[in-house]
Amino acid sequence: MQRALRMAIVGALTNPGSLFRTQLAYGAMVAAGFRTDIAEKFACAVEYFHVASLLLDDLPCMDDSKERRGRICLHLLHGEPTAILGSLALITRAYALLGEVISQIPATRQREAHRLLDRCLGSAGIVNGQAQDLAYRPGGRREVLRIALGKTVPLIRLALGFPAVAANLPMRQRLLLNRISLYWGLLYQGIDDVRDASEPASIGRMAGRDARLRRPNLLLAVGQEETISSLMRLSRLAQQAVDLLTPDRRFGFLDAVQKNISERLITALLEEQEPDWHGLPQAYFH
Amino acid sequence: MQRALRMAIVGALTNPGSLFRTQLAYGAMVAAGFRTDIAEKFACAVEYFHVASLLLDDLPCMDDSKERRGRICLHLLHGEPTAILGSLALITRAYALLGEVISQIPATRQREAHRLLDRCLGSAGIVNGQAQDLAYRPGGRREVLRIALGKTVPLIRLALGFPAVAANLPMRQRLLLNRISLYWGLLYQGIDDVRDASEPASIGRMAGRDARLRRPNLLLAVGQEETISSLMRLSRLAQQAVDLLTPDRRFGFLDAVQKNISERLITALLEEQEPDWHGLPQAYFH
C-alpha cells in the first residue's frame, strides 16, 4: 500500500474510541450463533465504517477539527487527500469483510442482508444523515432527533440488525433489537450532544463544536430540563426492551451495554450540571 | 434523500462521459450469460464507482478542477461536503447493486467474486492507485505506467473480470480478459495523458492539468516519439488478445470496443501533432 495511505490507516485504527459499535456487533453476532472469527470480521467492518465517517467529519470542509480522541487529526498529519483516500480504503475493506460474512449465510437470507446494508449505509442511511447534519437549520427537539436518527442510529441498527437477519432470528427478537438500536442511537447521540455543549472539554475533541458550526445538538436546541427528561426516557425505554430480550440468555451482553450507556448518561449529565471549575479562576479576574 | 445530496447525485449522473467502463461491464456480463437486468445492475455499479472517483478527483484538495465534462464541478455548485457525500452515496449504492448481482451467483463462486472486488476497489486497487497518483514524483515510463496500472486498470479489470469469475468462464478466457483489461487500462490512461498534454483543450476539462499538478503523464515523462510507440504497441497487443477471444462469438463486442479505442488513440495522436491553431493568431502579436 502507498506509504502515506498506510500510515493514515494505521493512525486511525491504533487510536480506538469507545468501540461501542464494535462490541455491539460482535456480541450480536455471537448471540445469533455465528463463529467468533465471523463475528470479528463483522465487528471490524462496522468499526471501519465508523472510523471512515469520523475521518471525513474532521475535514476542513466539514467540521474542521484539529484533534480526535486526543491526537492530531489525520488530515493535518498526512494531508486531506490521504485522509479522504484512507476513509475510502476503510469503507472498501469493510465491504470486503461484509462480503466474506455474507458468503457464509444461506442464499435465501443474503438478499435481505444486502437490503439492510443498503438501508443503513447508503443514501437512505448514514450518508443521508450526514447530509442532513450539514444542512441543519436550528429547529426544535423533533428536528434534532430526526437528524440523530439519520446519522447515528444506522450503524447501531446495522450492528444489531444484521446478525438478526443473517441468523433469521424470530421476528419478535428482530423487532426488539431494532427498537433497542433506535433508543441507543438517539441516546448515544444525545450524550455526545451534552458533552459537546458542556465545559470543560474532556473528550479528546474540541467541545463547543456544535454551537460553533451550528450543528444539531439536543441540549442547545431544547435546554437542560427537556434534554434530561428526554434522555432519561430513552434510557428507560431501552432498558425495558433489553429486559424483554434477556430472558434468552444469549442476549445477556445487552444488559451490560445498557448499564454502560446509562452510566455514561449520568456522568455526562452530572458534568453538565457542575460548575465550570476550569473557567472559575478566570471568572473573577477582569 | 437530503435535497443538496440528491441534486449533486442527479447532476453527476445526468452528465455522462464516454461510458466506456459501463459498456464493457454490460457487454461482458451478457457475454458471460447473465440476464440483461443483472448485467445492467453490474454496469451501473461500475459506472457509479467511476463517477464517485471523479467527484473526489475534482475536489480542491485533489486536482482543484473547475469543470468536468463541460460543466461546472459539483463541489463548486453544491459545496465540498456534498460532493464528498455524493461520492459516498454512489459507492454505497454501487456495493448494494453488486450485492444483488452476487446473490444471483452460486455460493461456490461468491468468495472469489468478493476477492476480485476487494483487489480492484480497495487499498490494493483503485484507492491505492489514487494515493500513488497523488504521491507521484517525476519518473520515467515505468513509474508512469505503474501508476496507471494502479489507478486506471482496476475498474476495467473489474468490468471484464467479474463477469468471468461470476460465470466461471474457462481459465484461458479469463486470462485473456485479464490481459485485455491491462492493455486497455494503460492505453486509455495514455490517451488521456496525450489529450491532457496537448492543446487546444477540447475535452471538457482543463487541459494541462497534469503538468500544473505534477501528475504522472506519459507524454510529459517520455516525449512524443516514445509515447506513440508505447501506445501503438499496447493497441496491437490488445488487438491480438481480442482476436484470440472473438472466435467465441459471444465476445464479438470486444472487437467494436477495440476499434473505438484505436480510433480514439489515432485522433489523440493526430491532435497532438497538429499545430496549435487556436494559439496561432496570438503567436505573432507581441
Coordinates of C-alpha atoms in Angstrom, one line a residue:
Chain A
M1 CA 0.0 0.0 0.0
Q2 CA 1.2 3.6 -0.7
R3 CA 3.1 4.8 2.3
A4 CA 1.1 7.9 3.4
L5 CA -2.2 5.9 2.9
R6 CA -0.9 3.1 5.1
M7 CA 0.3 5.5 7.8
A8 CA -3.1 7.3 7.8
I9 CA -5.0 4.0 8.2
V10 CA -2.7 2.7 10.9
G11 CA -3.0 6.0 12.7
A12 CA -6.8 5.8 12.5
L13 CA -7.0 2.2 13.7
T14 CA -4.4 2.4 16.5
N15 CA -6.3 5.2 18.2
P16 CA -9.6 3.5 19.1
G17 CA -12.5 5.2 20.7
S18 CA -15.1 3.5 22.9
L19 CA -15.5 0.6 20.4
F20 CA -19.2 0.8 21.3
R21 CA -20.5 -0.3 17.9
T22 CA -17.7 -2.9 17.5
Q23 CA -18.7 -4.6 20.8
L24 CA -22.4 -4.5 19.9
A25 CA -21.7 -6.0 16.5
Y26 CA -19.5 -8.8 17.9
G27 CA -21.9 -9.6 20.8
A28 CA -24.9 -9.7 18.5
M29 CA -23.2 -12.0 16.0
V30 CA -22.1 -14.4 18.7
A31 CA -25.6 -14.3 20.3
A32 CA -27.0 -15.1 16.9
G33 CA -24.9 -18.2 16.8
F34 CA -22.0 -17.2 14.4
R35 CA -18.4 -18.4 15.0
T36 CA -16.2 -15.9 16.7
D37 CA -14.0 -15.4 13.6
I38 CA -17.0 -14.4 11.6
A39 CA -18.3 -12.2 14.4
E40 CA -14.9 -10.5 14.5
K41 CA -14.9 -9.7 10.8
F42 CA -18.4 -8.3 11.0
A43 CA -17.4 -6.2 14.1
C44 CA -14.3 -4.9 12.3
A45 CA -16.4 -3.9 9.3
V46 CA -18.8 -1.9 11.5
E47 CA -15.9 -0.2 13.2
Y48 CA -14.2 0.6 9.8
F49 CA -17.4 2.3 8.6
H50 CA -17.5 4.3 11.8
V51 CA -13.8 5.4 11.7
A52 CA -14.2 6.2 7.9
S53 CA -17.1 8.6 8.8
L54 CA -15.0 10.3 11.5
L55 CA -12.1 10.9 9.1
L56 CA -14.5 12.7 6.8
D57 CA -16.3 14.5 9.6
D58 CA -12.9 16.1 10.7
L59 CA -12.0 17.5 7.3
P60 CA -11.7 21.3 6.9
C61 CA -14.8 21.5 4.7
M62 CA -16.8 19.5 7.3
D63 CA -16.1 20.1 11.0
D64 CA -12.6 21.4 10.5
S65 CA -11.4 19.6 13.6
K66 CA -7.9 19.7 14.9
E67 CA -8.0 16.8 17.3
R68 CA -9.7 13.5 17.5
R69 CA -9.5 11.2 20.5
G70 CA -6.7 13.4 22.0
R71 CA -4.5 13.2 18.9
I72 CA -3.9 15.5 16.0
C73 CA -6.3 14.8 13.1
L74 CA -5.0 12.7 10.3
H75 CA -5.7 15.3 7.6
L76 CA -3.4 17.6 9.5
L77 CA -0.7 14.9 9.7
H78 CA -1.0 13.4 6.2
G79 CA -3.0 15.9 4.1
E80 CA -6.6 16.0 3.2
P81 CA -6.4 13.8 0.1
T82 CA -4.8 11.0 2.1
A83 CA -7.5 11.3 4.8
I84 CA -10.2 11.0 2.1
L85 CA -8.5 8.0 0.5
G86 CA -7.9 6.5 3.9
S87 CA -11.6 6.8 4.6
L88 CA -12.4 5.1 1.2
A89 CA -9.8 2.3 1.9
L90 CA -11.6 1.6 5.2
I91 CA -15.0 1.6 3.5
T92 CA -13.9 -0.8 0.7
R93 CA -12.2 -3.1 3.3
A94 CA -15.4 -3.1 5.4
Y95 CA -17.5 -4.1 2.3
A96 CA -14.9 -6.9 1.6
L97 CA -15.3 -8.2 5.1
L98 CA -19.1 -8.0 4.9
G99 CA -18.8 -9.9 1.6
E100 CA -16.9 -12.7 3.4
V101 CA -19.5 -12.7 6.2
I102 CA -22.5 -12.8 3.8
S103 CA -21.0 -15.6 1.7
Q104 CA -21.3 -17.7 4.9
I105 CA -25.1 -17.3 5.2
P106 CA -27.7 -19.2 3.2
A107 CA -28.6 -17.8 -0.2
T108 CA -32.2 -17.2 0.9
R109 CA -31.1 -14.6 3.5
Q110 CA -28.4 -12.9 1.5
R111 CA -30.8 -10.6 -0.3
E112 CA -32.4 -9.4 2.9
A113 CA -28.9 -8.9 4.4
H114 CA -27.8 -6.8 1.4
R115 CA -31.0 -4.7 1.6
L116 CA -30.3 -4.0 5.3
L117 CA -26.7 -2.9 4.4
D118 CA -28.1 -0.6 1.7
R119 CA -30.7 0.9 4.1
C120 CA -28.1 1.6 6.9
L121 CA -25.1 2.6 4.9
G122 CA -26.3 4.3 1.7
S123 CA -28.2 7.3 0.7
A124 CA -31.1 6.2 2.8
G125 CA -28.8 5.7 5.8
I126 CA -25.7 7.2 7.3
V127 CA -24.7 9.2 4.2
N128 CA -28.1 10.9 4.1
G129 CA -27.9 11.5 7.8
Q130 CA -24.5 13.2 7.4
A131 CA -26.0 15.4 4.6
Q132 CA -29.0 16.3 6.9
D133 CA -26.5 17.1 9.6
L134 CA -24.6 19.5 7.4
A135 CA -27.8 21.1 6.1
Y136 CA -29.3 21.6 9.6
R137 CA -31.2 24.8 10.3
P138 CA -31.8 25.4 14.0
G139 CA -35.0 23.7 14.9
G140 CA -36.7 22.0 17.9
R141 CA -36.4 18.6 19.5
R142 CA -38.0 16.7 16.6
E143 CA -35.6 18.1 14.1
V144 CA -32.6 17.3 16.2
L145 CA -33.8 13.7 16.9
R146 CA -34.7 13.3 13.2
I147 CA -31.0 14.0 12.3
A148 CA -29.7 11.7 15.0
L149 CA -32.0 9.1 13.6
G150 CA -30.3 9.6 10.2
K151 CA -26.7 9.8 11.2
T152 CA -26.2 7.9 14.5
V153 CA -28.9 5.2 14.5
P154 CA -28.0 3.5 11.2
L155 CA -24.6 1.9 12.2
I156 CA -26.1 0.7 15.5
R157 CA -29.1 -0.7 13.6
L158 CA -26.6 -2.5 11.3
A159 CA -24.6 -3.8 14.3
L160 CA -27.7 -5.3 16.0
G161 CA -29.9 -5.9 13.0
F162 CA -27.5 -7.6 10.5
P163 CA -26.8 -10.6 12.8
A164 CA -30.6 -11.0 13.4
V165 CA -31.3 -11.0 9.7
A166 CA -28.3 -13.3 8.9
A167 CA -29.3 -15.8 11.5
N168 CA -33.0 -15.5 10.7
L169 CA -33.9 -14.8 14.4
P170 CA -37.6 -14.8 15.3
M171 CA -39.5 -11.7 14.3
R172 CA -40.1 -10.6 17.9
Q173 CA -36.4 -10.6 18.7
R174 CA -35.7 -8.7 15.5
L175 CA -38.2 -6.1 16.3
L176 CA -36.8 -5.7 19.9
L177 CA -33.3 -5.4 18.6
N178 CA -34.5 -2.8 16.1
R179 CA -36.1 -0.8 18.9
I180 CA -33.0 -1.1 21.1
S181 CA -30.8 0.3 18.3
L182 CA -33.2 3.2 17.8
Y183 CA -33.2 4.1 21.6
W184 CA -29.4 3.6 21.9
G185 CA -28.6 5.5 18.8
L186 CA -30.6 8.5 20.0
L187 CA -29.3 8.2 23.5
Y188 CA -25.7 7.9 22.4
Q189 CA -26.1 11.0 20.2
G190 CA -27.8 12.8 23.0
I191 CA -24.9 12.0 25.4
D192 CA -22.5 13.3 22.8
D193 CA -24.5 16.5 22.4
V194 CA -24.5 17.1 26.2
R195 CA -20.7 16.5 26.4
D196 CA -20.2 18.8 23.4
A197 CA -22.2 21.6 24.9
S198 CA -20.7 21.2 28.4
E199 CA -17.4 22.6 29.7
P200 CA -14.7 21.7 30.3
A201 CA -13.8 19.6 27.3
S202 CA -12.5 16.2 28.4
I203 CA -13.5 14.1 25.5
G204 CA -10.3 14.5 23.4
R205 CA -12.1 16.6 20.8
M206 CA -12.9 20.2 20.8
A207 CA -16.0 20.8 22.8
G208 CA -18.4 23.5 21.7
R209 CA -18.1 22.3 18.1
D210 CA -21.9 22.1 17.6
A211 CA -22.5 25.7 18.7
R212 CA -19.6 26.9 16.6
L213 CA -20.7 25.0 13.5
R214 CA -24.5 25.4 14.1
R215 CA -24.8 21.6 14.1
P216 CA -27.9 19.9 15.6
N217 CA -27.5 19.5 19.4
L218 CA -30.3 18.5 21.7
L219 CA -29.0 20.4 24.7
L220 CA -28.6 23.6 22.6
A221 CA -32.0 23.1 21.0
V222 CA -34.2 22.4 24.0
G223 CA -32.2 23.3 27.1
Q224 CA -31.2 21.3 30.1
E225 CA -34.5 20.2 31.6
E226 CA -36.0 18.8 28.4
T227 CA -32.7 17.2 27.5
I228 CA -32.5 15.4 30.8
S229 CA -36.1 14.1 30.7
S230 CA -35.8 13.1 27.0
L231 CA -32.6 11.1 27.5
M232 CA -33.8 9.5 30.8
R233 CA -36.9 8.4 29.0
L234 CA -34.9 6.9 26.1
S235 CA -32.8 5.1 28.7
R236 CA -35.9 3.7 30.4
L237 CA -37.4 2.5 27.1
A238 CA -34.1 0.9 26.1
Q239 CA -33.9 -0.9 29.5
Q240 CA -37.5 -2.2 29.0
A241 CA -36.7 -3.6 25.5
V242 CA -33.5 -5.2 26.8
D243 CA -35.4 -6.8 29.7
L244 CA -37.8 -8.3 27.2
L245 CA -34.9 -9.9 25.3
T246 CA -32.5 -11.0 28.1
P247 CA -34.6 -14.0 29.3
D248 CA -33.0 -15.5 26.2
R249 CA -29.6 -15.8 27.9
R250 CA -27.7 -15.4 24.6
F251 CA -28.7 -11.7 24.8
G252 CA -27.2 -11.2 28.3
F253 CA -24.5 -8.9 26.8
L254 CA -27.1 -6.3 26.0
D255 CA -27.7 -5.8 29.7
A256 CA -24.1 -4.9 30.3
V257 CA -24.2 -2.5 27.4
Q258 CA -27.3 -0.8 28.7
K259 CA -25.7 -0.4 32.2
N260 CA -22.7 1.1 30.5
I261 CA -24.7 3.6 28.5
S262 CA -26.8 4.7 31.4
E263 CA -23.6 5.3 33.4
R264 CA -22.3 7.4 30.5
L265 CA -25.5 9.3 30.5
I266 CA -25.4 10.0 34.3
T267 CA -21.8 11.1 34.1
A268 CA -22.5 13.4 31.2
L269 CA -25.5 15.0 32.9
L270 CA -23.6 15.4 36.2
E271 CA -20.7 17.1 34.3
E272 CA -23.2 19.3 32.6
Q273 CA -24.7 20.4 35.9
E274 CA -21.4 21.0 37.7
P275 CA -19.9 24.5 37.6
D276 CA -17.2 25.1 35.1
W277 CA -14.3 24.7 37.6
H278 CA -11.7 25.2 34.8
G279 CA -13.2 28.5 34.0
L280 CA -13.8 29.6 37.6
P281 CA -10.3 31.1 38.4
Q282 CA -10.5 33.4 35.4
A283 CA -14.2 34.3 36.1
Y284 CA -13.3 36.9 38.8
F285 CA -10.3 38.3 37.1
H286 CA -11.2 41.1 34.7
Chain B
M1 CA -32.8 11.9 0.3
Q2 CA -31.5 15.3 1.5
R3 CA -32.0 17.9 -1.2
A4 CA -28.4 19.0 -1.9
L5 CA -27.2 15.4 -1.9
R6 CA -29.9 14.4 -4.4
M7 CA -29.1 17.3 -6.6
A8 CA -25.4 16.5 -6.6
I9 CA -26.0 12.9 -7.5
V10 CA -28.5 13.8 -10.2
G11 CA -26.0 16.3 -11.6
A12 CA -23.2 13.7 -11.6
L13 CA -25.3 11.0 -13.3
T14 CA -27.1 13.2 -15.9
N15 CA -23.7 14.3 -17.3
P16 CA -22.3 11.0 -18.6
G17 CA -18.8 10.7 -20.1
S18 CA -17.9 8.1 -22.6
L19 CA -19.5 5.3 -20.6
F20 CA -16.5 3.2 -21.7
R21 CA -16.4 1.1 -18.5
T22 CA -20.2 0.8 -18.3
Q23 CA -20.4 -0.6 -21.8
L24 CA -17.5 -3.0 -21.1
A25 CA -19.2 -4.2 -17.9
Y26 CA -22.6 -4.7 -19.6
G27 CA -21.1 -6.5 -22.7
A28 CA -19.0 -8.8 -20.6
M29 CA -22.0 -9.8 -18.3
V30 CA -24.2 -10.5 -21.3
A31 CA -21.3 -12.5 -23.0
A32 CA -20.9 -14.5 -19.8
G33 CA -24.6 -15.5 -20.0
F34 CA -26.3 -13.2 -17.4
R35 CA -29.7 -11.7 -17.9
T36 CA -29.7 -8.2 -19.2
D37 CA -31.3 -6.8 -15.9
I38 CA -28.4 -8.3 -13.9
A39 CA -25.9 -7.0 -16.5
E40 CA -27.4 -3.5 -16.2
K41 CA -27.1 -3.5 -12.4
F42 CA -23.4 -4.6 -12.6
A43 CA -22.7 -2.0 -15.3
C44 CA -24.3 0.8 -13.2
A45 CA -22.3 -0.3 -10.2
V46 CA -19.0 0.0 -12.2
E47 CA -20.1 3.5 -13.5
Y48 CA -21.0 4.6 -10.0
F49 CA -17.5 3.7 -8.8
H50 CA -16.0 5.6 -11.7
V51 CA -18.2 8.7 -11.2
A52 CA -17.5 8.6 -7.4
S53 CA -13.8 8.7 -8.1
L54 CA -14.2 11.7 -10.4
L55 CA -16.1 13.7 -7.8
L56 CA -13.3 13.2 -5.4
D57 CA -10.6 13.8 -8.0
D58 CA -12.1 17.2 -8.7
L59 CA -12.0 18.5 -5.1
P60 CA -9.8 21.5 -4.2
C61 CA -7.5 19.3 -2.1
M62 CA -7.0 16.9 -5.0
D63 CA -7.0 18.4 -8.6
D64 CA -8.9 21.5 -7.8
S65 CA -10.8 21.3 -11.1
K66 CA -13.4 23.8 -12.1
E67 CA -15.1 21.9 -14.9
R68 CA -15.9 18.3 -15.7
R69 CA -17.3 17.1 -18.9
G70 CA -18.0 20.7 -19.9
R71 CA -20.0 21.6 -16.8
I72 CA -19.1 23.4 -13.6
C73 CA -17.8 20.9 -11.0
L74 CA -20.3 19.7 -8.4
H75 CA -18.3 20.9 -5.4
L76 CA -18.5 24.4 -6.8
L77 CA -22.3 24.1 -7.2
H78 CA -23.2 22.3 -4.0
G79 CA -20.2 22.6 -1.8
E80 CA -17.3 20.2 -1.0
P81 CA -19.1 18.3 1.8
T82 CA -22.0 17.5 -0.5
A83 CA -19.6 16.4 -3.3
I84 CA -17.8 14.0 -0.8
L85 CA -21.1 12.6 0.5
G86 CA -22.4 12.3 -3.1
S87 CA -19.4 10.2 -3.9
L88 CA -20.0 8.0 -0.8
A89 CA -23.7 7.7 -1.8
L90 CA -22.6 6.4 -5.2
I91 CA -20.1 4.0 -3.7
T92 CA -22.6 2.5 -1.2
R93 CA -25.2 2.3 -4.0
A94 CA -22.7 0.5 -6.2
Y95 CA -21.9 -2.0 -3.4
A96 CA -25.7 -2.6 -2.9
L97 CA -26.1 -3.3 -6.7
L98 CA -23.0 -5.6 -6.6
G99 CA -24.6 -7.4 -3.6
E100 CA -27.8 -8.0 -5.6
V101 CA -25.7 -9.3 -8.5
I102 CA -23.6 -11.6 -6.3
S103 CA -26.6 -13.0 -4.6
Q104 CA -27.6 -14.4 -8.0
I105 CA -24.4 -16.5 -8.5
P106 CA -23.7 -19.8 -6.9
A107 CA -22.2 -19.8 -3.4
T108 CA -19.1 -21.6 -4.6
R109 CA -18.1 -18.6 -6.7
Q110 CA -19.2 -15.8 -4.4
R111 CA -16.0 -15.8 -2.4
E112 CA -13.8 -15.4 -5.5
A113 CA -16.1 -12.7 -6.7
H114 CA -15.7 -10.8 -3.4
R115 CA -12.0 -11.2 -3.5
L116 CA -11.9 -9.7 -7.0
L117 CA -13.9 -6.7 -5.8
D118 CA -11.6 -6.2 -2.9
R119 CA -8.5 -6.4 -5.2
C120 CA -9.9 -4.0 -7.7
L121 CA -11.7 -1.5 -5.4
G122 CA -9.8 -1.4 -2.1
S123 CA -6.5 -0.5 -0.8
A124 CA -4.8 -2.9 -3.2
G125 CA -6.7 -1.4 -6.1
I126 CA -8.1 1.9 -7.2
V127 CA -7.8 3.6 -3.8
N128 CA -4.1 2.7 -3.7
G129 CA -3.7 3.9 -7.3
Q130 CA -5.2 7.2 -6.4
A131 CA -2.8 7.5 -3.5
Q132 CA 0.2 6.7 -5.7
D133 CA -1.1 9.3 -8.2
L134 CA -1.1 12.0 -5.6
A135 CA 2.4 11.0 -4.3
Y136 CA 4.0 10.8 -7.7
R137 CA 7.5 12.2 -8.1
P138 CA 8.5 12.8 -11.8
G139 CA 9.9 9.5 -13.1
G140 CA 10.3 7.6 -16.3
R141 CA 7.9 5.4 -18.4
R142 CA 7.9 2.6 -15.8
E143 CA 6.8 4.8 -13.0
V144 CA 4.0 6.4 -15.1
L145 CA 2.7 3.0 -16.2
R146 CA 2.9 1.6 -12.7
I147 CA 0.6 4.4 -11.5
A148 CA -1.8 3.9 -14.5
L149 CA -1.8 0.2 -13.5
G150 CA -2.9 1.2 -10.0
K151 CA -5.5 3.8 -10.8
T152 CA -7.0 3.1 -14.3
V153 CA -6.6 -0.6 -14.8
P154 CA -8.6 -1.8 -11.7
L155 CA -12.1 -0.7 -12.8
I156 CA -11.6 -2.1 -16.3
R157 CA -10.3 -5.3 -14.7
L158 CA -13.4 -5.4 -12.6
A159 CA -15.7 -4.7 -15.6
L160 CA -14.2 -7.6 -17.6
G161 CA -13.0 -9.9 -14.8
F162 CA -16.0 -10.0 -12.6
P163 CA -18.4 -11.5 -15.2
A164 CA -15.7 -14.1 -16.0
V165 CA -15.4 -15.1 -12.3
A166 CA -19.1 -15.0 -11.7
A167 CA -19.9 -17.2 -14.7
N168 CA -16.9 -19.4 -14.1
L169 CA -15.6 -19.0 -17.6
P170 CA -12.7 -21.3 -18.7
M171 CA -9.3 -20.2 -17.4
R172 CA -8.0 -19.3 -20.9
Q173 CA -10.8 -16.8 -21.5
R174 CA -10.3 -15.4 -18.0
L175 CA -6.6 -14.8 -18.6
L176 CA -7.3 -13.2 -22.0
L177 CA -9.9 -10.9 -20.5
N178 CA -7.4 -10.0 -17.8
R179 CA -4.7 -9.2 -20.4
I180 CA -7.2 -7.1 -22.4
S181 CA -8.1 -5.1 -19.3
L182 CA -4.4 -4.4 -18.6
Y183 CA -3.7 -3.2 -22.1
W184 CA -6.9 -1.2 -22.4
G185 CA -6.4 0.4 -19.0
L186 CA -2.9 1.5 -19.8
L187 CA -4.0 2.6 -23.3
Y188 CA -7.0 4.6 -22.0
Q189 CA -4.8 6.4 -19.5
G190 CA -2.2 7.0 -22.1
I191 CA -4.8 8.6 -24.5
D192 CA -6.0 10.7 -21.6
D193 CA -2.4 11.8 -20.9
V194 CA -1.9 12.8 -24.6
R195 CA -5.1 14.8 -24.6
D196 CA -4.2 16.5 -21.3
A197 CA -0.8 17.5 -22.5
S198 CA -2.0 18.7 -25.9
E199 CA -3.6 22.0 -26.9
P200 CA -6.2 23.1 -27.5
A201 CA -8.4 21.8 -24.7
S202 CA -11.4 20.1 -26.2
I203 CA -12.2 17.5 -23.7
G204 CA -14.5 19.5 -21.4
R205 CA -11.9 19.6 -18.7
M206 CA -9.0 21.9 -18.2
A207 CA -6.1 20.6 -20.3
G208 CA -2.5 21.0 -18.9
R209 CA -3.7 19.8 -15.5
D210 CA -1.0 17.1 -15.3
A211 CA 1.8 19.5 -15.9
R212 CA 0.3 22.0 -13.5
L213 CA -0.2 19.5 -10.7
R214 CA 2.9 17.4 -11.5
R215 CA 0.8 14.3 -12.0
P216 CA 2.1 11.3 -13.9
N217 CA 1.7 11.8 -17.7
L218 CA 3.3 9.5 -20.2
L219 CA 3.7 12.2 -22.9
L220 CA 5.3 14.6 -20.4
A221 CA 7.5 11.9 -19.0
V222 CA 8.9 10.3 -22.2
G223 CA 8.1 12.6 -25.0
Q224 CA 6.2 12.2 -28.2
E225 CA 8.1 9.5 -30.0
E226 CA 8.2 7.0 -27.1
T227 CA 4.6 7.8 -26.2
I228 CA 3.4 7.0 -29.8
S229 CA 5.4 3.8 -30.0
S230 CA 4.3 2.7 -26.5
L231 CA 0.6 3.3 -27.1
M232 CA 0.7 1.8 -30.6
R233 CA 2.3 -1.3 -29.1
L234 CA -0.4 -1.6 -26.4
S235 CA -3.0 -1.2 -29.1
R236 CA -1.5 -4.1 -31.1
L237 CA -1.2 -6.3 -28.1
A238 CA -4.8 -5.6 -27.1
Q239 CA -6.0 -6.4 -30.7
Q240 CA -4.1 -9.7 -30.6
A241 CA -5.7 -10.7 -27.3
V242 CA -9.1 -9.7 -28.6
D243 CA -8.5 -11.8 -31.8
L244 CA -7.8 -14.8 -29.6
L245 CA -11.2 -14.4 -27.8
T246 CA -13.5 -13.4 -30.6
P247 CA -13.7 -16.8 -32.3
D248 CA -16.2 -17.3 -29.4
R249 CA -18.9 -15.1 -30.9
R250 CA -20.2 -14.0 -27.5
F251 CA -17.1 -11.8 -27.2
G252 CA -17.7 -10.1 -30.5
F253 CA -18.4 -6.8 -28.7
L254 CA -14.8 -6.6 -27.7
D255 CA -13.8 -6.1 -31.3
A256 CA -16.0 -3.0 -31.6
V257 CA -14.5 -1.6 -28.4
Q258 CA -11.0 -2.2 -29.6
K259 CA -11.8 -0.4 -32.9
N260 CA -13.2 2.5 -30.9
I261 CA -10.2 2.7 -28.6
S262 CA -7.7 2.6 -31.5
E263 CA -9.7 5.4 -33.2
R264 CA -9.5 7.5 -30.0
L265 CA -5.8 6.8 -30.0
I266 CA -5.3 8.0 -33.6
T267 CA -7.4 11.1 -33.0
A268 CA -5.5 12.0 -29.9
L269 CA -2.1 11.5 -31.5
L270 CA -3.1 13.5 -34.6
E271 CA -4.3 16.4 -32.4
E272 CA -1.1 16.2 -30.5
Q273 CA 0.9 16.5 -33.8
E274 CA -1.1 19.3 -35.3
P275 CA 0.0 22.9 -34.8
D276 CA -2.0 24.8 -32.1
W277 CA -4.3 26.7 -34.5
H278 CA -6.1 28.2 -31.5
G279 CA -2.9 29.8 -30.3
L280 CA -1.6 30.8 -33.8
P281 CA -3.3 34.2 -34.2
Q282 CA -1.8 35.4 -31.0
A283 CA 1.6 33.9 -31.7
Y284 CA 2.7 36.8 -33.9
F285 CA 1.2 39.6 -31.9
H286 CA 3.5 40.8 -29.2

